[in-house]
Short mmCIF file of C-alpha atoms in Angstrom, two decimals:
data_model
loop_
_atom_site.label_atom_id
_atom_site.label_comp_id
_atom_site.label_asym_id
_atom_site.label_seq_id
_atom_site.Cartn_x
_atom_site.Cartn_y
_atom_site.Cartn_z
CA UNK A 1 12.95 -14.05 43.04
CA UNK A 2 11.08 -11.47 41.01
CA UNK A 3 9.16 -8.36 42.17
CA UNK A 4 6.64 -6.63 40.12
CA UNK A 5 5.31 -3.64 41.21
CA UNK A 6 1.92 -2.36 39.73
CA UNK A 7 0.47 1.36 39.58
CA UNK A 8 -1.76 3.76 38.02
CA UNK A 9 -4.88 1.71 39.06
CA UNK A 10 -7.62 4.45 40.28
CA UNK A 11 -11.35 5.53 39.86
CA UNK A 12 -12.14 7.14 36.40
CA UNK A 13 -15.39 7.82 34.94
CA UNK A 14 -16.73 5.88 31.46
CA UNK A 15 -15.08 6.87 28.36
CA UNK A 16 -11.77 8.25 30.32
CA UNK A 17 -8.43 6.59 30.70
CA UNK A 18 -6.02 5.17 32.72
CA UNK A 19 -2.07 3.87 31.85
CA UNK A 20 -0.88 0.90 34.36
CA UNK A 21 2.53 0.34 35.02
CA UNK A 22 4.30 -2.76 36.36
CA UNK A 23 8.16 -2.63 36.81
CA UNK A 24 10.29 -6.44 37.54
CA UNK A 25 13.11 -6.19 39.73
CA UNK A 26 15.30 -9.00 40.82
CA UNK A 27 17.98 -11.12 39.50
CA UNK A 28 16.81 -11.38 36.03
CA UNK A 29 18.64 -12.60 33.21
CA UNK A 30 16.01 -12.12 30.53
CA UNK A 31 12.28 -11.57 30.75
CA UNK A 32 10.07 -13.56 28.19
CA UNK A 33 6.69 -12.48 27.55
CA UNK A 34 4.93 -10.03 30.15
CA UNK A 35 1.18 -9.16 30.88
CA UNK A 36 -2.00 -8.24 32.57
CA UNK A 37 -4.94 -10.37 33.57
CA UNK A 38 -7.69 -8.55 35.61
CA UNK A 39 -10.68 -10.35 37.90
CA UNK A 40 -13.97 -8.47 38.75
CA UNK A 41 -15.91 -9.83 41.47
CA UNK A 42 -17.20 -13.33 41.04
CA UNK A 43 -16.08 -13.55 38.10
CA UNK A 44 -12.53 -16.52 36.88
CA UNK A 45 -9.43 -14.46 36.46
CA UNK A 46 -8.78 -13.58 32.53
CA UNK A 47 -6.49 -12.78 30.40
CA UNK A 48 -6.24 -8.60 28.65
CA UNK A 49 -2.94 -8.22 26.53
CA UNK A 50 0.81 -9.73 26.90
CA UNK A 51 3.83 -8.86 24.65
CA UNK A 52 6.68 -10.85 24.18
CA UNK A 53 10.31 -9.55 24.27
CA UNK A 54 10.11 -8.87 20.55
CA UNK A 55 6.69 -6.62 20.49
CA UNK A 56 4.30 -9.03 19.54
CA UNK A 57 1.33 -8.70 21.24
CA UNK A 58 -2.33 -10.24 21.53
CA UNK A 59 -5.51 -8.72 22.77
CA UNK A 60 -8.93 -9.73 24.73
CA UNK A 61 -11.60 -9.49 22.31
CA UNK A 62 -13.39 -7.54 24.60
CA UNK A 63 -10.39 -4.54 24.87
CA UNK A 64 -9.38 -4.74 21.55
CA UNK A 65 -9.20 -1.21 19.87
CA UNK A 66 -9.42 0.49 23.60
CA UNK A 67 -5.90 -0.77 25.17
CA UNK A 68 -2.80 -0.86 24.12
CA UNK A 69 -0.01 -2.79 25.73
CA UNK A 70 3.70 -1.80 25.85
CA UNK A 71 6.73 -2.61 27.19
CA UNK A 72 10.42 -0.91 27.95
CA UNK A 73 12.82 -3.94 27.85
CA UNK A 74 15.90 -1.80 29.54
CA UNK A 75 13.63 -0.74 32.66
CA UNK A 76 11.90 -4.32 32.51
CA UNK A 77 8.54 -2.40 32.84
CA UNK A 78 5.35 -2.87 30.84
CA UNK A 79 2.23 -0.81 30.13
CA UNK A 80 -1.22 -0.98 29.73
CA UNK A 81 -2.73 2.06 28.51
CA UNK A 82 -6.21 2.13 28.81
CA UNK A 83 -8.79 4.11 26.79
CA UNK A 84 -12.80 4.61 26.27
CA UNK A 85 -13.21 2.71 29.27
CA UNK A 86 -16.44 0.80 30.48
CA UNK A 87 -18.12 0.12 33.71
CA UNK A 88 -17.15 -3.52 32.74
CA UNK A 89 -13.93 -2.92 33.02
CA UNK A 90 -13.92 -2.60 36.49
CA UNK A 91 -11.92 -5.51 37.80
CA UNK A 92 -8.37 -5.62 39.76
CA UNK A 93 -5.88 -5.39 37.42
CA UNK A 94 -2.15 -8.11 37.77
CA UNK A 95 0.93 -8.05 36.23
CA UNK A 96 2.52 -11.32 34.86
CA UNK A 97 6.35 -11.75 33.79
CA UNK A 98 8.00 -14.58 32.12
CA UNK A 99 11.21 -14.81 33.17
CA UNK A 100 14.75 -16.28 33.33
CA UNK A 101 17.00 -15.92 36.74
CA UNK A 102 20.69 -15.11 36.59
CA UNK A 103 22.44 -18.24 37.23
CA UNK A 104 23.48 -21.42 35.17
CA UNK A 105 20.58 -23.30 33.71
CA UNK A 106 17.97 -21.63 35.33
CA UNK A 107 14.47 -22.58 34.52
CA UNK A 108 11.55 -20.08 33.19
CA UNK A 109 9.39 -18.49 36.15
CA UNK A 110 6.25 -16.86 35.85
CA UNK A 111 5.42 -14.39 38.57
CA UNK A 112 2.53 -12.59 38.99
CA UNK A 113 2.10 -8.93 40.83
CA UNK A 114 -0.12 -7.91 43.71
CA UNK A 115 -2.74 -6.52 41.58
CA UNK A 116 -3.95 -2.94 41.37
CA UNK A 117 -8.03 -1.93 41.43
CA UNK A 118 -9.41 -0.02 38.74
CA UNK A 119 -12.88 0.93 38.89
CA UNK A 120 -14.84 2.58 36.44
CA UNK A 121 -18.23 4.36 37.19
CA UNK A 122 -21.67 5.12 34.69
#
């Protein structure tokens, strides 16, 4: 199976920034589309950016213009740089991956990370 491994979750003040990193590690073949979802407290999980393999990406309404999502397909590691941030962005922050194991016909897996807090104080 997959591993992804989240960081550069912290405590920042409103209007600063923060860049998350999750790297994938495993027997991969291929990795699809990747992305972060975040959850504050009491409150569904839901969605903030993905990119696919190619560089397309899509945006939360609410984030659009602030983050940026990125990805480095030869370190199988994507980014979320976040900027002008919010006290309602305060949620934990996880890493998803689309992806394809080594092998012959192996299905798609999506895997999800451990998560990684960000809070953001007013």
């Amino acid at each position: 199976q997959v591993q992804l491994v989240e960081s550069g979750g912290g405590l920042v003040q409103a209007g600063g920034s923060l860049r998350l990193s999750c790297a994938a590690s495993g027997n991969i073949f291929s990795i699809n589309t990747m992305g972060w979802y975040r959850q504050a407290p009491g409150k569904q999980r839901e969605l903030v950016a993905t990119i696919t393999s190619g560089g397309s990406t899509n945006y939360a309404d609410s984030v659009k213009g602030r983050f940026t999502i990125s990805r480095d397909n030869g370190k199988n590691t994507v980014f979320l740089q976040m900027n002008s941030l919010k006290p309602e962005d305060t949620a934990v922050y996880f890493c998803t991956a689309d992806w394809v194991p080594l092998g012959i016909r192996r299905p798609p897996i999506v895997s999800w990370g451990q998560g990684t807090q960000v809070t953001v104080s007013s």
